[in-house]
PDB file of N, CA and C in Angstrom:
ATOM      1  N   VAL A 563      -4.756   0.766  18.171  1.00 65.00           N
ATOM      2  CA  VAL A 563      -6.417   0.185  18.037  1.00 65.00           C
ATOM      3  C   VAL A 563      -6.759  -1.302  18.139  1.00 65.00           C
ATOM      4  N   GLU A 564      -7.353  -1.592  18.949  1.00 80.00           N
ATOM      5  CA  GLU A 564      -7.260  -2.770  18.761  1.00 80.00           C
ATOM      6  C   GLU A 564      -8.329  -3.491  17.808  1.00 80.00           C
ATOM      7  N   LEU A 565      -8.010  -3.974  16.094  1.00 80.00           N
ATOM      8  CA  LEU A 565      -8.962  -4.370  15.393  1.00 80.00           C
ATOM      9  C   LEU A 565      -9.976  -5.149  15.838  1.00 80.00           C
ATOM     10  N   ASP A 566      -9.814  -6.452  16.563  1.00 82.00           N
ATOM     11  CA  ASP A 566     -10.449  -7.254  16.526  1.00 82.00           C
ATOM     12  C   ASP A 566     -11.769  -7.176  17.423  1.00 82.00           C
ATOM     13  N   GLU A 567     -11.541  -6.348  18.387  1.00 88.00           N
ATOM     14  CA  GLU A 567     -12.470  -5.592  19.977  1.00 88.00           C
ATOM     15  C   GLU A 567     -12.705  -4.517  19.091  1.00 88.00           C
ATOM     16  N   GLU A 568     -12.123  -3.308  19.288  1.00 92.00           N
ATOM     17  CA  GLU A 568     -12.883  -2.478  19.017  1.00 92.00           C
ATOM     18  C   GLU A 568     -13.613  -2.003  17.579  1.00 92.00           C
ATOM     19  N   TYR A 569     -12.878  -1.950  16.732  1.00 91.00           N
ATOM     20  CA  TYR A 569     -13.720  -2.414  15.001  1.00 91.00           C
ATOM     21  C   TYR A 569     -14.490  -3.501  15.084  1.00 91.00           C
ATOM     22  N   GLY A 570     -14.356  -4.106  15.720  1.00 90.00           N
ATOM     23  CA  GLY A 570     -15.638  -5.450  15.776  1.00 90.00           C
ATOM     24  C   GLY A 570     -16.868  -4.716  16.237  1.00 90.00           C
ATOM     25  N   GLU A 571     -16.734  -4.359  17.114  1.00 92.00           N
ATOM     26  CA  GLU A 571     -17.815  -3.679  18.157  1.00 92.00           C
ATOM     27  C   GLU A 571     -18.610  -2.397  17.284  1.00 92.00           C
ATOM     28  N   LEU A 572     -17.549  -1.828  16.925  1.00 93.00           N
ATOM     29  CA  LEU A 572     -18.200  -0.765  15.737  1.00 93.00           C
ATOM     30  C   LEU A 572     -18.958  -1.118  14.653  1.00 93.00           C
ATOM     31  N   ALA A 573     -18.121  -2.140  14.003  1.00 94.00           N
ATOM     32  CA  ALA A 573     -18.809  -2.864  13.110  1.00 94.00           C
ATOM     33  C   ALA A 573     -20.743  -3.306  13.520  1.00 94.00           C
ATOM     34  N   ARG A 574     -20.447  -4.051  14.274  1.00 93.00           N
ATOM     35  CA  ARG A 574     -21.535  -4.382  14.811  1.00 93.00           C
ATOM     36  C   ARG A 574     -22.657  -3.588  15.240  1.00 93.00           C
ATOM     37  N   GLU A 575     -22.152  -2.472  15.683  1.00 96.00           N
ATOM     38  CA  GLU A 575     -22.990  -1.303  16.346  1.00 96.00           C
ATOM     39  C   GLU A 575     -23.437  -0.785  15.090  1.00 96.00           C
ATOM     40  N   LYS A 576     -22.749  -0.644  13.918  1.00 96.00           N
ATOM     41  CA  LYS A 576     -23.244   0.280  12.803  1.00 96.00           C
ATOM     42  C   LYS A 576     -24.036  -1.193  11.704  1.00 96.00           C
ATOM     43  N   GLY A 577     -24.302  -2.278  12.262  1.00 96.00           N
ATOM     44  CA  GLY A 577     -25.331  -3.593  11.731  1.00 96.00           C
ATOM     45  C   GLY A 577     -24.220  -4.338  10.658  1.00 96.00           C
ATOM     46  N   VAL A 578     -23.082  -4.330  10.814  1.00 94.00           N
ATOM     47  CA  VAL A 578     -22.237  -5.082   9.675  1.00 94.00           C
ATOM     48  C   VAL A 578     -22.810  -6.371  10.474  1.00 94.00           C
ATOM     49  N   VAL A 579     -22.782  -7.209   9.110  1.00 90.00           N
ATOM     50  CA  VAL A 579     -23.248  -8.698   9.442  1.00 90.00           C
ATOM     51  C   VAL A 579     -21.948  -9.473   9.690  1.00 90.00           C
ATOM     52  N   ALA A 580     -21.191  -9.214   8.721  1.00 92.00           N
ATOM     53  CA  ALA A 580     -19.937 -10.117   9.114  1.00 92.00           C
ATOM     54  C   ALA A 580     -18.644  -9.361   8.911  1.00 92.00           C
ATOM     55  N   TYR A 581     -18.274  -9.232  10.242  1.00 91.00           N
ATOM     56  CA  TYR A 581     -16.776  -8.053  10.351  1.00 91.00           C
ATOM     57  C   TYR A 581     -15.112  -9.418  10.535  1.00 91.00           C
ATOM     58  N   GLU A 582     -14.703  -9.492   9.505  1.00 89.00           N
ATOM     59  CA  GLU A 582     -13.315 -10.281   9.566  1.00 89.00           C
ATOM     60  C   GLU A 582     -11.972  -9.676   9.728  1.00 89.00           C
ATOM     61  N   ARG A 583     -11.252  -9.877  10.199  1.00 86.00           N
ATOM     62  CA  ARG A 583      -9.923  -9.069   9.844  1.00 86.00           C
ATOM     63  C   ARG A 583      -9.015 -10.079   9.434  1.00 86.00           C
ATOM     64  N   VAL A 584      -8.160  -9.668   8.359  1.00 84.00           N
ATOM     65  CA  VAL A 584      -7.115 -10.691   8.267  1.00 84.00           C
ATOM     66  C   VAL A 584      -5.944 -10.901   8.777  1.00 84.00           C
ATOM     67  N   PRO A 585      -5.008 -11.684   9.006  1.00 80.00           N
ATOM     68  CA  PRO A 585      -4.273 -11.299   9.790  1.00 80.00           C
ATOM     69  C   PRO A 585      -2.752 -10.550   9.073  1.00 80.00           C
ATOM     70  N   ALA A 586      -2.481  -9.969   9.572  1.00 78.00           N
ATOM     71  CA  ALA A 586      -1.433  -9.034   8.951  1.00 78.00           C
ATOM     72  C   ALA A 586      -0.151  -9.711   8.669  1.00 78.00           C
ATOM     73  N   LEU A 587       0.410  -9.368   7.859  1.00 77.00           N
ATOM     74  CA  LEU A 587       2.179 -10.295   7.210  1.00 77.00           C
ATOM     75  C   LEU A 587       2.964 -10.233   8.069  1.00 77.00           C
ATOM     76  N   GLY A 588       3.016  -8.838   8.896  1.00 78.00           N
ATOM     77  CA  GLY A 588       3.586  -9.077  10.058  1.00 78.00           C
ATOM     78  C   GLY A 588       5.352  -9.117  10.134  1.00 78.00           C
ATOM     79  N   VAL A 589       5.622 -10.220  10.901  1.00 80.00           N
ATOM     80  CA  VAL A 589       7.293 -10.704  10.338  1.00 80.00           C
ATOM     81  C   VAL A 589       7.512 -11.937   9.260  1.00 80.00           C
ATOM     82  N   SER A 590       6.467 -12.161   8.605  1.00 86.00           N
ATOM     83  CA  SER A 590       6.557 -13.451   7.453  1.00 86.00           C
ATOM     84  C   SER A 590       7.877 -13.106   6.997  1.00 86.00           C
ATOM     85  N   ASP A 591       8.768 -14.372   7.042  1.00 91.00           N
ATOM     86  CA  ASP A 591      10.213 -14.246   6.001  1.00 91.00           C
ATOM     87  C   ASP A 591       9.957 -13.788   4.376  1.00 91.00           C
ATOM     88  N   GLY A 592       9.120 -14.430   4.190  1.00 91.00           N
ATOM     89  CA  GLY A 592       8.516 -14.309   2.679  1.00 91.00           C
ATOM     90  C   GLY A 592       8.397 -12.850   2.422  1.00 91.00           C
ATOM     91  N   TYR A 593       7.570 -12.101   3.456  1.00 89.00           N
ATOM     92  CA  TYR A 593       7.102 -10.375   3.087  1.00 89.00           C
ATOM     93  C   TYR A 593       8.669  -9.882   3.617  1.00 89.00           C
ATOM     94  N   ILE A 594       9.249 -10.175   4.731  1.00 91.00           N
ATOM     95  CA  ILE A 594      10.286  -9.284   4.807  1.00 91.00           C
ATOM     96  C   ILE A 594      11.380  -9.295   3.699  1.00 91.00           C
ATOM     97  N   LYS A 595      11.882 -10.716   3.204  1.00 93.00           N
ATOM     98  CA  LYS A 595      12.756 -10.394   1.682  1.00 93.00           C
ATOM     99  C   LYS A 595      12.161  -9.755   0.828  1.00 93.00           C
ATOM    100  N   THR A 596      10.454 -10.058   0.565  1.00 91.00           N
ATOM    101  CA  THR A 596      10.065  -9.645  -0.733  1.00 91.00           C
ATOM    102  C   THR A 596      10.335  -7.566  -0.560  1.00 91.00           C
ATOM    103  N   LEU A 597       9.681  -7.088   0.464  1.00 89.00           N
ATOM    104  CA  LEU A 597      10.037  -5.916   1.214  1.00 89.00           C
ATOM    105  C   LEU A 597      11.529  -5.721   0.911  1.00 89.00           C
ATOM    106  N   ALA A 598      12.454  -6.102   1.499  1.00 92.00           N
ATOM    107  CA  ALA A 598      13.778  -5.554   1.374  1.00 92.00           C
ATOM    108  C   ALA A 598      14.199  -5.490  -0.184  1.00 92.00           C
ATOM    109  N   GLN A 599      14.014  -6.929  -0.992  1.00 90.00           N
ATOM    110  CA  GLN A 599      14.341  -6.788  -2.329  1.00 90.00           C
ATOM    111  C   GLN A 599      13.725  -5.404  -3.027  1.00 90.00           C
ATOM    112  N   LEU A 600      12.170  -4.907  -2.983  1.00 84.00           N
ATOM    113  CA  LEU A 600      11.923  -3.768  -3.511  1.00 84.00           C
ATOM    114  C   LEU A 600      12.429  -2.541  -3.157  1.00 84.00           C
ATOM    115  N   THR A 601      13.326  -2.521  -1.868  1.00 84.00           N
ATOM    116  CA  THR A 601      13.569  -1.575  -1.285  1.00 84.00           C
ATOM    117  C   THR A 601      15.185  -1.276  -1.957  1.00 84.00           C
ATOM    118  N   LEU A 602      15.909  -2.768  -2.016  1.00 86.00           N
ATOM    119  CA  LEU A 602      17.238  -2.746  -2.881  1.00 86.00           C
ATOM    120  C   LEU A 602      17.290  -2.069  -4.388  1.00 86.00           C
ATOM    121  N   ASP A 603      15.861  -2.374  -5.100  1.00 81.00           N
ATOM    122  CA  ASP A 603      15.660  -2.314  -6.557  1.00 81.00           C
ATOM    123  C   ASP A 603      15.425  -0.877  -6.589  1.00 81.00           C
ATOM    124  N   ALA A 604      14.554  -0.470  -5.693  1.00 76.00           N
ATOM    125  CA  ALA A 604      14.133   1.056  -5.699  1.00 76.00           C
ATOM    126  C   ALA A 604      15.625   1.714  -5.385  1.00 76.00           C
ATOM    127  N   LEU A 605      16.420   1.766  -4.814  1.00 80.00           N
ATOM    128  CA  LEU A 605      17.438   2.384  -4.539  1.00 80.00           C
ATOM    129  C   LEU A 605      18.582   2.100  -5.604  1.00 80.00           C
ATOM    130  N   LYS A 606      18.276   1.259  -6.761  1.00 80.00           N
ATOM    131  CA  LYS A 606      19.206   1.084  -7.485  1.00 80.00           C
ATOM    132  C   LYS A 606      19.072   2.370  -8.451  1.00 80.00           C
ATOM    133  N   GLY A 607      17.967   2.760  -9.099  1.00 70.00           N
ATOM    134  CA  GLY A 607      17.250   3.413 -10.232  1.00 70.00           C
ATOM    135  C   GLY A 607      17.443   5.095  -9.197  1.00 70.00           C
ATOM    136  N   PRO A 608      17.187   5.897 -10.080  1.00 68.00           N
ATOM    137  CA  PRO A 608      16.977   7.279  -9.995  1.00 68.00           C
ATOM    138  C   PRO A 608      16.193   7.701  -8.798  1.00 68.00           C
ATOM    139  N   CYS A 609      16.254   8.616  -7.995  1.00 65.00           N
ATOM    140  CA  CYS A 609      15.338   8.788  -6.740  1.00 65.00           C
ATOM    141  C   CYS A 609      14.487   9.591  -7.464  1.00 65.00           C
ATOM    142  N   GLY A 610      13.201   9.436  -6.573  1.00 65.00           N
ATOM    143  CA  GLY A 610      12.042  10.172  -6.500  1.00 65.00           C
ATOM    144  C   GLY A 610      10.906   8.811  -6.667  1.00 65.00           C
ATOM    145  N   LEU A 611       9.715   9.170  -6.989  1.00 64.00           N
ATOM    146  CA  LEU A 611       8.199   8.533  -6.864  1.00 64.00           C
ATOM    147  C   LEU A 611       8.191   7.812  -8.020  1.00 64.00           C
ATOM    148  N   LYS A 612       8.189   6.680  -8.160  1.00 66.00           N
ATOM    149  CA  LYS A 612       8.032   5.973  -9.011  1.00 66.00           C
ATOM    150  C   LYS A 612       7.191   4.627  -8.464  1.00 66.00           C
ATOM    151  N   PRO A 613       6.333   4.039  -9.542  1.00 67.00           N
ATOM    152  CA  PRO A 613       6.011   2.452  -9.755  1.00 67.00           C
ATOM    153  C   PRO A 613       7.021   1.478 -10.002  1.00 67.00           C
ATOM    154  N   PRO A 614       6.766   0.050  -9.280  1.00 67.00           N
ATOM    155  CA  PRO A 614       7.653  -0.604  -9.462  1.00 67.00           C
ATOM    156  C   PRO A 614       8.027  -1.199 -11.033  1.00 67.00           C
ATOM    157  N   CYS A 615       6.808  -1.002 -11.840  1.00 67.00           N
ATOM    158  CA  CYS A 615       7.292  -0.988 -13.231  1.00 67.00           C
ATOM    159  C   CYS A 615       8.409  -0.120 -13.956  1.00 67.00           C
ATOM    160  N   GLY A 616       8.284   1.217 -13.341  1.00 64.00           N
ATOM    161  CA  GLY A 616       9.625   2.082 -13.816  1.00 64.00           C
ATOM    162  C   GLY A 616       8.806   3.106 -14.811  1.00 64.00           C
ATOM    163  N   GLU A 617       7.703   2.967 -15.060  1.00 66.00           N
ATOM    164  CA  GLU A 617       6.861   3.719 -15.818  1.00 66.00           C
ATOM    165  C   GLU A 617       5.716   4.311 -14.954  1.00 66.00           C
ATOM    166  N   ARG A 618       5.269   5.762 -15.432  1.00 63.00           N
ATOM    167  CA  ARG A 618       4.012   6.022 -14.865  1.00 63.00           C
ATOM    168  C   ARG A 618       2.906   5.205 -15.510  1.00 63.00           C
ATOM    169  N   ILE A 619       2.177   5.247 -14.400  1.00 68.00           N
ATOM    170  CA  ILE A 619       0.672   4.232 -14.115  1.00 68.00           C
ATOM    171  C   ILE A 619      -0.493   4.812 -14.175  1.00 68.00           C
ATOM    172  N   CYS A 620      -0.543   6.356 -13.827  1.00 74.00           N
ATOM    173  CA  CYS A 620      -1.777   6.882 -13.607  1.00 74.00           C
ATOM    174  C   CYS A 620      -2.155   7.604 -14.963  1.00 74.00           C
ATOM    175  N   PRO A 621      -3.444   7.231 -15.955  1.00 73.00           N
ATOM    176  CA  PRO A 621      -3.834   7.793 -16.529  1.00 73.00           C
ATOM    177  C   PRO A 621      -3.527   9.376 -16.545  1.00 73.00           C
ATOM    178  N   THR A 622      -3.707  10.046 -17.877  1.00 72.00           N
ATOM    179  CA  THR A 622      -3.350  11.289 -17.899  1.00 72.00           C
ATOM    180  C   THR A 622      -4.543  11.976 -17.219  1.00 72.00           C
ATOM    181  N   GLU A 623      -5.646  11.547 -17.485  1.00 79.00           N
ATOM    182  CA  GLU A 623      -6.708  12.526 -16.793  1.00 79.00           C
ATOM    183  C   GLU A 623      -6.868  12.493 -14.923  1.00 79.00           C
ATOM    184  N   PHE A 624      -5.820  11.928 -14.536  1.00 76.00           N
ATOM    185  CA  PHE A 624      -5.595  12.175 -13.189  1.00 76.00           C
ATOM    186  C   PHE A 624      -4.359  12.895 -12.993  1.00 76.00           C
ATOM    187  N   GLY A 625      -4.954  14.500 -12.657  1.00 72.00           N
ATOM    188  CA  GLY A 625      -3.790  15.077 -12.897  1.00 72.00           C
ATOM    189  C   GLY A 625      -2.899  15.453 -11.472  1.00 72.00           C
ATOM    190  N   LYS A 626      -3.889  14.538 -10.608  1.00 76.00           N
ATOM    191  CA  LYS A 626      -3.214  15.320  -9.471  1.00 76.00           C
ATOM    192  C   LYS A 626      -2.481  13.890  -8.825  1.00 76.00           C
ATOM    193  N   CYS A 627      -1.830  12.867  -9.719  1.00 74.00           N
ATOM    194  CA  CYS A 627      -1.380  11.831  -9.497  1.00 74.00           C
ATOM    195  C   CYS A 627       0.195  12.070  -8.654  1.00 74.00           C
ATOM    196  N   PRO A 628       0.462  11.543  -7.950  1.00 69.00           N
ATOM    197  CA  PRO A 628       2.173  12.189  -7.878  1.00 69.00           C
ATOM    198  C   PRO A 628       2.799  11.751  -8.590  1.00 69.00           C
ATOM    199  N   ASN A 629       2.686  10.700  -9.123  1.00 65.00           N
ATOM    200  CA  ASN A 629       3.814   9.906 -10.142  1.00 65.00           C
ATOM    201  C   ASN A 629       3.708  10.771 -11.679  1.00 65.00           C
ATOM    202  N   ARG A 630       2.876  11.571 -11.661  1.00 60.00           N
ATOM    203  CA  ARG A 630       2.722  12.811 -12.832  1.00 60.00           C
ATOM    204  C   ARG A 630       2.871  14.430 -12.503  1.00 60.00           C
ATOM    205  N   ILE A 631       2.814  14.545 -11.449  1.00 54.00           N
ATOM    206  CA  ILE A 631       2.871  15.845 -10.799  1.00 54.00           C
ATOM    207  C   ILE A 631       4.680  15.348 -10.345  1.00 54.00           C
ATOM    208  N   GLU A 632       5.464  14.491 -10.180  1.00 52.00           N
ATOM    209  CA  GLU A 632       6.723  14.694  -9.968  1.00 52.00           C
ATOM    210  C   GLU A 632       7.548  14.570 -11.202  1.00 52.00           C
ATOM    211  N   ALA A 633       6.925  13.971 -12.230  1.00 50.00           N
ATOM    212  CA  ALA A 633       7.560  13.672 -13.634  1.00 50.00           C
ATOM    213  C   ALA A 633       7.236  15.273 -13.949  1.00 50.00           C
ATOM    214  N   ASN A 634       6.357  15.973 -13.734  1.00 53.00           N
ATOM    215  CA  ASN A 634       5.930  17.284 -14.155  1.00 53.00           C
ATOM    216  C   ASN A 634       5.594  16.983 -15.579  1.00 53.00           C
ATOM    217  N   VAL A 635       4.345  16.100 -16.018  1.00 50.00           N
ATOM    218  CA  VAL A 635       3.677  15.951 -17.126  1.00 50.00           C
ATOM    219  C   VAL A 635       2.349  16.376 -16.755  1.00 50.00           C
TER     220      VAL A 635
END
């Protein structure tokens, strides 16, 4: 999908006053290094779905939260 052209046109058709696309991070050195570090950090701990802080961050009233379901809470 061409975000600038196709979605820009769709936005204009729908009456959107301003449609701006922020450039993607792509291959930015900082982005790649951070993504690599997050991956390495995740591999150090037990497998499974978890937020970066290591604790479940979903409030208990959100019963369908994947973090809660995997923890069987």
